[in-house]
Coordinates of N, CA and C in Angstrom, one line a residue:
X1 N 0.8 -1.2 0.0 CA 0.0 0.0 0.0 C 0.9 1.2 0.0
X2 N 0.6 2.2 -0.9 CA 1.4 3.4 -0.9 C 0.7 4.5 -0.2
X3 N 1.4 5.6 0.1 CA 0.9 6.7 0.8 C -0.1 7.6 -0.1
X4 N -0.3 7.2 -1.3 CA -1.2 7.9 -2.2 C -2.5 7.1 -2.5
X5 N -2.8 6.1 -1.7 CA -4.0 5.3 -2.0 C -5.2 6.0 -1.5
X6 N -6.2 6.1 -2.3 CA -7.5 6.6 -2.0 C -8.5 5.5 -2.0
X7 N -9.4 5.4 -1.1 CA -10.4 4.3 -1.0 C -11.8 4.8 -1.4
X8 N -12.4 4.1 -2.3 CA -13.8 4.4 -2.8 C -14.7 3.3 -2.4
X9 N -15.7 3.7 -1.5 CA -16.7 2.7 -1.1 C -17.6 2.4 -2.2
X10 N -17.9 1.1 -2.4 CA -18.8 0.6 -3.4 C -19.8 -0.3 -2.8
X11 N -21.1 -0.2 -3.2 CA -22.2 -1.0 -2.6 C -23.3 -1.0 -3.6
X12 N -24.2 -1.9 -3.5 CA -25.3 -2.0 -4.4 C -26.1 -0.6 -4.5
X13 N -26.4 -0.2 -5.7 CA -27.1 1.0 -6.0 C -26.3 2.3 -5.9
X14 N -24.9 2.1 -5.7 CA -24.2 3.4 -5.6 C -24.2 4.1 -6.9
X15 N -24.2 5.5 -6.8 CA -24.3 6.4 -7.9 C -23.0 6.5 -8.6
X16 N -22.8 5.7 -9.6 CA -21.5 5.5 -10.2 C -20.9 6.7 -10.9
X17 N -21.8 7.7 -11.3 CA -21.3 8.9 -11.9 C -20.7 9.9 -11.0
X18 N -21.0 9.8 -9.7 CA -20.6 10.9 -8.7 C -19.1 11.0 -8.4
X19 N -18.4 9.8 -8.4 CA -16.9 10.0 -8.1 C -16.0 10.1 -9.3
X20 N -16.6 10.0 -10.5 CA -15.8 9.8 -11.7 C -14.8 10.9 -12.0
X21 N -15.2 12.2 -11.8 CA -14.2 13.3 -12.1 C -13.1 13.2 -11.1
X22 N -13.4 12.9 -9.8 CA -12.3 12.8 -8.8 C -11.4 11.6 -9.1
X23 N -12.0 10.5 -9.3 CA -11.1 9.3 -9.4 C -10.3 9.3 -10.7
X24 N -10.8 9.9 -11.8 CA -10.0 10.0 -13.0 C -8.8 10.9 -12.8
X25 N -9.0 12.0 -12.2 CA -7.9 12.9 -12.1 C -6.9 12.5 -11.0
X26 N -7.4 11.8 -9.9 CA -6.5 11.3 -8.9 C -5.6 10.2 -9.6
X27 N -6.2 9.3 -10.3 CA -5.4 8.3 -11.0 C -4.4 8.9 -11.9
X28 N -4.9 9.8 -12.7 CA -4.0 10.5 -13.7 C -2.8 11.1 -13.0
X29 N -2.9 11.5 -11.8 CA -1.8 12.2 -11.1 C -1.2 11.4 -10.0
X30 N -1.2 10.1 -10.2 CA -0.3 9.2 -9.4 C -1.0 8.5 -8.2
X31 N -2.2 8.8 -7.9 CA -2.9 8.1 -6.8 C -3.4 6.8 -7.3
X32 N -3.5 5.9 -6.4 CA -4.2 4.6 -6.6 C -5.5 4.6 -6.0
X33 N -6.5 4.2 -6.7 CA -7.9 4.2 -6.2 C -8.3 2.7 -6.0
X34 N -8.6 2.4 -4.8 CA -9.0 1.0 -4.4 C -10.5 1.0 -4.0
X35 N -11.2 0.0 -4.4 CA -12.6 0.0 -4.0 C -12.8 -0.9 -2.8
X36 N -13.8 -0.5 -2.0 CA -14.1 -1.2 -0.7 C -15.5 -1.5 -0.6
X37 N -15.9 -2.8 -0.4 CA -17.2 -3.2 -0.3 C -17.5 -3.7 1.1
X38 N -18.7 -4.0 1.5 CA -19.0 -4.7 2.7 C -18.3 -6.0 2.8
X39 N -18.2 -6.7 1.6 CA -17.5 -7.9 1.4 C -16.8 -7.7 0.1
X40 N -16.1 -8.8 -0.4 CA -15.5 -8.7 -1.7 C -16.4 -9.3 -2.8
X41 N -17.7 -9.5 -2.4 CA -18.6 -10.0 -3.4 C -19.0 -8.8 -4.4
X42 N -19.2 -9.1 -5.7 CA -19.5 -8.0 -6.6 C -20.8 -7.2 -6.2
X43 N -20.8 -6.0 -6.5 CA -22.0 -5.1 -6.3 C -22.4 -4.6 -7.6
X44 N -23.7 -4.1 -7.7 CA -24.2 -3.5 -8.9 C -24.6 -2.1 -8.7
X45 N -24.0 -1.2 -9.5 CA -24.2 0.2 -9.3 C -25.6 0.6 -9.8
X46 N -25.9 1.9 -9.5 CA -27.2 2.4 -10.0 C -27.3 2.4 -11.5
X47 N -26.2 2.5 -12.2 CA -26.1 2.4 -13.6 C -26.1 1.0 -14.2
X48 N -26.2 0.0 -13.3 CA -26.2 -1.4 -13.8 C -24.8 -2.0 -14.0
X49 N -23.7 -1.3 -13.6 CA -22.4 -1.9 -13.7 C -22.1 -2.8 -12.6
X50 N -21.3 -3.9 -12.9 CA -20.9 -4.8 -11.8 C -19.5 -4.4 -11.4
X51 N -19.3 -4.2 -10.1 CA -18.0 -3.9 -9.6 C -17.6 -4.9 -8.5
X52 N -16.4 -5.4 -8.6 CA -15.8 -6.3 -7.6 C -14.9 -5.6 -6.7
X53 N -15.2 -5.4 -5.4 CA -14.4 -4.6 -4.5 C -13.0 -5.2 -4.4
X54 N -12.0 -4.3 -4.2 CA -10.6 -4.8 -4.0 C -10.4 -5.3 -2.6
X55 N -11.2 -4.8 -1.7 CA -11.1 -5.3 -0.3 C -12.4 -5.2 0.4
X56 N -12.5 -5.9 1.5 CA -13.8 -5.8 2.3 C -13.6 -4.7 3.4
X57 N -14.7 -4.2 3.9 CA -14.6 -3.1 4.8 C -13.8 -3.4 6.1
X58 N -13.9 -4.7 6.5 CA -13.2 -5.0 7.8 C -11.7 -5.1 7.5
X59 N -11.2 -5.0 6.3 CA -9.8 -5.0 6.0 C -9.3 -3.5 5.9
X60 N -10.2 -2.6 5.9 CA -9.8 -1.2 5.6 C -9.2 -0.5 6.9
X61 N -8.1 0.1 6.7 CA -7.5 0.8 7.9 C -7.2 2.3 7.4
X62 N -7.5 3.3 8.3 CA -7.2 4.6 7.9 C -5.7 4.9 7.7
X63 N -4.8 4.1 8.3 CA -3.4 4.2 8.2 C -2.9 3.9 6.8
X64 N -3.7 3.2 6.0 CA -3.4 2.8 4.7 C -4.0 3.7 3.6
X65 N -4.5 4.8 4.0 CA -5.3 5.6 3.1 C -5.1 7.1 3.2
X66 N -5.2 7.8 2.1 CA -5.2 9.3 2.1 C -6.6 9.8 2.2
X67 N -7.7 9.0 1.9 CA -9.0 9.6 1.8 C -10.0 8.4 1.6
X68 N -11.2 8.5 2.3 CA -12.3 7.6 2.0 C -13.4 8.4 1.3
X69 N -13.8 7.9 0.2 CA -14.9 8.5 -0.6 C -16.2 7.7 -0.5
X70 N -17.3 8.4 -0.1 CA -18.6 7.8 0.0 C -19.5 8.4 -1.0
X71 N -20.1 7.7 -1.9 CA -21.1 8.2 -2.9 C -22.5 8.0 -2.4
X72 N -23.4 8.6 -3.2 CA -24.8 8.3 -2.9 C -25.2 6.9 -3.3
X73 N -26.4 6.5 -2.9 CA -27.0 5.2 -3.2 C -28.4 5.2 -2.7
X74 N -29.3 4.5 -3.3 CA -30.6 4.3 -2.9 C -30.7 3.7 -1.5
X75 N -29.7 2.9 -1.2 CA -29.7 2.1 0.1 C -29.5 3.0 1.3
X76 N -28.9 4.2 1.1 CA -28.7 5.1 2.2 C -30.0 5.6 2.8
X77 N -31.1 5.6 2.0 CA -32.4 6.1 2.5 C -33.4 5.0 2.7
X78 N -33.0 3.7 2.7 CA -34.0 2.6 2.8 C -33.7 1.6 3.9
X79 N -32.8 2.0 4.8 CA -32.5 1.1 5.9 C -31.1 1.4 6.4
X80 N -30.6 0.4 7.1 CA -29.3 0.5 7.8 C -28.2 -0.3 7.1
X81 N -28.4 -0.8 5.9 CA -27.4 -1.7 5.3 C -26.0 -1.0 5.1
X82 N -26.0 0.3 4.9 CA -24.8 1.0 4.6 C -24.2 1.7 5.9
X83 N -24.9 1.6 7.0 CA -24.4 2.2 8.3 C -22.9 1.8 8.6
X84 N -22.5 0.6 8.3 CA -21.0 0.3 8.5 C -20.1 1.3 7.8
X85 N -20.5 1.8 6.7 CA -19.6 2.8 6.0 C -19.6 4.1 6.7
X86 N -20.7 4.5 7.3 CA -20.7 5.7 8.1 C -19.8 5.5 9.3
X87 N -19.9 4.3 9.9 CA -19.0 4.0 11.0 C -17.5 4.0 10.6
X88 N -17.2 3.6 9.4 CA -15.8 3.7 8.9 C -15.4 5.1 8.7
X89 N -16.4 6.0 8.3 CA -16.1 7.4 8.2 C -15.7 8.0 9.5
X90 N -16.4 7.6 10.6 CA -16.0 8.1 11.9 C -14.6 7.6 12.3
X91 N -14.3 6.4 12.0 CA -13.0 5.9 12.3 C -11.9 6.6 11.6
X92 N -12.1 7.0 10.3 CA -11.2 7.7 9.5 C -11.0 9.1 10.1
X93 N -12.1 9.8 10.4 CA -12.0 11.2 10.9 C -11.3 11.2 12.2
X94 N -11.6 10.3 13.1 CA -11.0 10.2 14.4 C -9.5 10.0 14.3
X95 N -9.1 9.3 13.2 CA -7.7 9.0 13.0 C -7.0 10.2 12.2
X96 N -7.7 11.2 11.9 CA -7.1 12.4 11.2 C -7.1 12.2 9.7
X97 N -7.8 11.2 9.2 CA -7.8 10.9 7.7 C -9.1 11.5 7.1
X98 N -9.0 12.2 6.0 CA -10.2 12.9 5.5 C -11.2 11.9 4.9
X99 N -12.4 12.4 4.9 CA -13.6 11.7 4.3 C -14.3 12.7 3.3
X100 N -14.7 12.1 2.2 CA -15.5 12.9 1.2 C -16.8 12.2 1.0
X101 N -17.9 12.9 1.2 CA -19.3 12.3 1.0 C -20.1 13.1 0.1
X102 N -20.8 12.5 -0.8 CA -21.7 13.2 -1.7 C -23.1 12.6 -1.7
X103 N -24.1 13.4 -1.9 CA -25.5 12.9 -2.1 C -26.0 12.1 -0.9
X104 N -26.5 11.0 -1.0 CA -27.1 10.2 0.1 C -26.1 9.8 1.2
X105 N -24.8 9.8 0.8 CA -23.8 9.5 1.9 C -23.8 10.6 2.9
X106 N -24.2 11.8 2.6 CA -24.2 12.8 3.6 C -25.3 12.5 4.7
X107 N -26.4 11.9 4.2 CA -27.4 11.5 5.2 C -26.9 10.4 6.1
X108 N -26.1 9.5 5.6 CA -25.5 8.5 6.4 C -24.6 9.1 7.4
X109 N -23.8 10.1 7.1 CA -22.9 10.8 8.0 C -23.8 11.5 9.1
X110 N -24.9 12.1 8.6 CA -25.7 12.8 9.5 C -26.3 11.9 10.6
X111 N -26.7 10.7 10.2 CA -27.3 9.7 11.1 C -26.2 9.3 12.1
X112 N -25.0 9.3 11.7 CA -23.9 8.8 12.5 C -23.4 9.9 13.5
X113 N -24.0 11.1 13.3 CA -23.6 12.2 14.2 C -22.4 13.0 13.7
X114 N -21.9 12.7 12.5 CA -20.7 13.3 12.1 C -20.8 14.8 11.5
X115 N -22.1 15.2 11.3 CA -22.3 16.5 10.8 C -22.9 17.5 11.9
X116 N -23.0 17.0 13.1 CA -23.6 17.8 14.1 C -22.9 19.1 14.5
X117 N -21.6 19.1 14.3 CA -20.8 20.3 14.8 C -19.8 20.8 13.8
X118 N -20.1 20.5 12.5 CA -19.1 21.1 11.5 C -19.8 21.5 10.3
X119 N -19.3 22.5 9.5 CA -20.0 23.0 8.3 C -20.1 21.8 7.3
X120 N -21.2 21.8 6.6 CA -21.5 20.8 5.6 C -22.6 21.2 4.7
X121 N -22.7 20.4 3.6 CA -23.9 20.6 2.7 C -24.4 19.3 2.2
X122 N -25.4 19.3 1.4 CA -26.0 18.1 0.9 C -26.9 18.5 -0.3
X123 N -28.0 17.7 -0.5 CA -28.9 18.1 -1.6 C -29.7 19.3 -1.2
X124 N -30.4 19.3 -0.1 CA -31.1 20.4 0.5 C -31.1 20.2 2.0
X125 N -31.3 21.3 2.7 CA -31.2 21.2 4.2 C -32.3 20.3 4.8
X126 N -33.5 20.3 4.2 CA -34.5 19.5 4.8 C -34.3 18.0 4.5
X127 N -33.5 17.6 3.6 CA -33.2 16.2 3.4 C -32.4 15.7 4.6
X128 N -31.4 16.5 5.0 CA -30.7 16.1 6.2 C -31.5 16.2 7.5
X129 N -32.4 17.3 7.5 CA -33.2 17.5 8.7 C -34.1 16.2 9.0
X130 N -34.5 15.6 7.9 CA -35.3 14.4 8.0 C -34.6 13.2 8.7
X131 N -33.3 13.3 8.8 CA -32.6 12.2 9.5 C -32.7 12.4 11.1
X132 N -33.1 13.6 11.5 CA -33.2 13.9 12.9 C -31.8 14.3 13.5
X133 N -30.9 14.7 12.7 CA -29.6 15.0 13.2 C -29.6 16.4 13.9
X134 N -28.5 16.7 14.6 CA -28.5 18.0 15.3 C -27.7 19.1 14.7
X135 N -27.3 18.9 13.4 CA -26.4 19.8 12.8 C -27.0 20.9 11.9
X136 N -28.3 21.1 11.9 CA -28.9 22.0 11.0 C -28.3 23.4 11.0
X137 N -27.9 23.9 12.1 CA -27.3 25.2 12.2 C -26.0 25.3 11.4
X138 N -25.4 24.2 11.1 CA -24.1 24.2 10.4 C -24.2 23.9 8.9
X139 N -25.5 23.8 8.4 CA -25.7 23.6 7.0 C -25.4 24.8 6.2
X140 N -24.7 24.6 5.1 CA -24.2 25.6 4.2 C -24.8 25.4 2.8
X141 N -25.4 26.5 2.3 CA -26.0 26.4 0.9 C -24.8 26.6 -0.1
X142 N -24.2 25.5 -0.5 CA -23.1 25.6 -1.4 C -23.0 24.3 -2.2
X143 N -22.3 24.4 -3.4 CA -22.1 23.2 -4.2 C -21.4 22.1 -3.5
X144 N -20.3 22.5 -2.7 CA -19.5 21.6 -2.0 C -18.9 22.4 -0.8
X145 N -18.6 21.7 0.3 CA -18.0 22.3 1.5 C -16.9 21.4 2.0
X146 N -15.8 22.1 2.3 CA -14.7 21.4 2.9 C -14.5 22.0 4.3
X147 N -14.7 21.1 5.4 CA -14.4 21.5 6.7 C -13.0 21.1 7.0
X148 N -12.0 22.0 7.3 CA -10.6 21.6 7.4 C -10.4 20.6 8.6
X149 N -9.2 20.0 8.5 CA -8.8 19.1 9.6 C -8.4 20.0 10.8
X150 N -8.6 19.4 12.0 CA -8.1 20.0 13.2 C -7.1 19.0 13.9
X151 N -6.7 19.4 15.1 CA -5.8 18.5 15.8 C -6.4 17.2 16.2
X152 N -7.8 17.2 16.3 CA -8.5 16.0 16.8 C -9.3 15.3 15.7
X153 N -9.4 15.8 14.5 CA -10.2 15.1 13.5 C -9.8 15.5 12.1
X154 N -10.0 14.6 11.2 CA -9.7 14.8 9.8 C -10.6 15.7 9.1
X155 N -10.2 16.2 7.9 CA -11.1 17.1 7.1 C -12.2 16.3 6.6
X156 N -13.3 17.1 6.3 CA -14.6 16.4 5.8 C -15.1 17.3 4.6
X157 N -15.3 16.6 3.5 CA -15.9 17.2 2.3 C -17.3 16.7 2.1
X158 N -18.2 17.6 1.8 CA -19.6 17.2 1.5 C -20.1 17.9 0.3
X159 N -21.0 17.3 -0.4 CA -21.5 17.9 -1.7 C -22.9 17.3 -2.0
X160 N -23.6 18.1 -2.7 CA -25.0 17.6 -3.1 C -24.9 16.7 -4.4
X161 N -26.0 16.0 -4.7 CA -26.0 15.0 -5.8 C -25.8 15.6 -7.2
X162 N -26.0 16.9 -7.4 CA -25.8 17.4 -8.7 C -24.5 18.1 -8.9
X163 N -23.5 17.8 -8.0 CA -22.3 18.6 -8.0 C -21.0 17.7 -8.0
X164 N -21.0 16.7 -8.9 CA -19.8 15.8 -8.9 C -18.5 16.6 -9.3
X165 N -18.6 17.7 -10.0 CA -17.4 18.4 -10.4 C -16.9 19.2 -9.2
X166 N -17.8 19.9 -8.5 CA -17.4 20.6 -7.3 C -16.9 19.7 -6.2
X167 N -17.5 18.5 -6.1 CA -17.0 17.5 -5.2 C -15.6 17.1 -5.6
X168 N -15.3 16.9 -6.8 CA -13.9 16.5 -7.3 C -13.0 17.7 -7.0
X169 N -13.4 18.9 -7.3 CA -12.6 20.1 -7.1 C -12.1 20.1 -5.6
X170 N -13.0 19.9 -4.7 CA -12.6 19.9 -3.3 C -11.6 18.8 -2.9
X171 N -11.9 17.6 -3.5 CA -11.0 16.5 -3.3 C -9.6 16.7 -3.8
X172 N -9.5 17.2 -5.1 CA -8.3 17.5 -5.7 C -7.5 18.6 -5.0
X173 N -8.2 19.5 -4.5 CA -7.5 20.6 -3.7 C -7.0 20.1 -2.4
X174 N -7.8 19.3 -1.7 CA -7.5 18.8 -0.4 C -6.2 17.9 -0.5
X175 N -6.1 17.1 -1.5 CA -5.0 16.2 -1.6 C -3.8 16.8 -2.4
X176 N -3.9 18.1 -2.8 CA -2.8 18.8 -3.4 C -2.5 18.4 -4.8
X177 N -3.5 17.8 -5.5 CA -3.4 17.5 -6.9 C -3.2 18.7 -7.8
X178 N -4.0 19.7 -7.5 CA -4.0 21.0 -8.3 C -3.9 22.1 -7.3
X179 N -3.2 23.2 -7.7 CA -3.2 24.4 -6.9 C -4.4 25.3 -7.3
X180 N -4.6 26.4 -6.6 CA -5.8 27.2 -6.8 C -6.1 27.6 -8.3
X181 N -5.1 28.0 -9.1 CA -5.4 28.4 -10.5 C -5.9 27.2 -11.3
X182 N -5.3 26.0 -11.1 CA -5.8 24.8 -11.9 C -7.1 24.3 -11.3
X183 N -7.3 24.5 -10.0 CA -8.6 24.1 -9.5 C -9.7 24.9 -10.1
X184 N -9.5 26.2 -10.2 CA -10.5 27.1 -10.9 C -10.7 26.7 -12.3
X185 N -9.6 26.4 -13.0 CA -9.7 26.0 -14.4 C -10.4 24.6 -14.5
X186 N -10.2 23.7 -13.6 CA -10.9 22.4 -13.6 C -12.4 22.6 -13.5
X187 N -12.8 23.5 -12.6 CA -14.2 23.7 -12.4 C -14.8 24.4 -13.6
X188 N -14.1 25.4 -14.2 CA -14.6 26.1 -15.3 C -14.7 25.2 -16.5
X189 N -13.8 24.3 -16.7 CA -13.8 23.4 -17.9 C -15.0 22.4 -17.8
X190 N -15.0 21.7 -16.7 CA -16.0 20.6 -16.6 C -17.3 21.0 -16.1
X191 N -17.4 22.1 -15.4 CA -18.7 22.5 -14.9 C -19.4 23.5 -15.8
X192 N -18.5 24.5 -16.3 CA -19.1 25.6 -17.1 C -18.8 25.4 -18.6
X193 N -18.1 24.4 -19.0 CA -17.8 24.1 -20.4 C -17.0 25.3 -21.0
X194 N -16.1 25.9 -20.2 CA -15.3 27.0 -20.7 C -14.0 26.5 -21.3
X195 N -13.9 26.6 -22.7 CA -12.8 26.0 -23.4 C -11.5 26.7 -23.0
X196 N -11.5 28.0 -22.6 CA -10.3 28.7 -22.3 C -9.6 28.1 -21.1
X197 N -10.4 27.3 -20.3 CA -9.8 26.7 -19.1 C -8.9 25.5 -19.4
X198 N -9.1 24.9 -20.5 CA -8.3 23.7 -20.9 C -6.8 24.0 -20.9
X199 N -6.4 25.1 -21.5 CA -5.0 25.4 -21.6 C -4.4 25.6 -20.2
X200 N -5.1 26.2 -19.3 CA -4.7 26.5 -18.0 C -4.5 25.2 -17.2
X201 N -5.5 24.3 -17.3 CA -5.5 23.0 -16.6 C -4.4 22.1 -17.1
X202 N -4.1 22.1 -18.4 CA -3.2 21.2 -19.0 C -1.8 21.8 -19.1
X203 N -1.7 23.1 -18.8 CA -0.4 23.8 -18.9 C 0.6 23.4 -17.9

């Protein structure tokens, strides 16, 4: 395991389009992306793709990872099947390793109590309010939010379901893949379809 390994949680019904911008650019810039399932049995994404996890959740250690990425999935809102991944997020944050959650995964973190006292976002505020969490005062109306690391916990990125580009921008910035100018160009190119951003990003 290298110091540049990022772990992507995979589970049935996960929204396969949400992490794609991030994982593509992480891989392109020397990171290794490994998939983590509840077990190593194949899962089926929301888009109907079959993914075989590289490792099972009980094999995952924060010490082996730069980041844990949690995507949306129908299962976040239909029971407790994915609760172990929210528990893993707590373990990562407690160990000082960042977590990035988008879409329904933010509700999972809310139920785990991980959004009660730190800035965050999601689809809409009332989506998280329905979980009964205590963090409504810290909800931010934004495409994506990064709450920085402190001495006692890792950084946390959250984003709404329509913002995979902003989600990726925050991840790429947090891990130092791009500096501010290229992060801006990345967002302008893939979010705004600004062709002038291509030369900046690839320069």
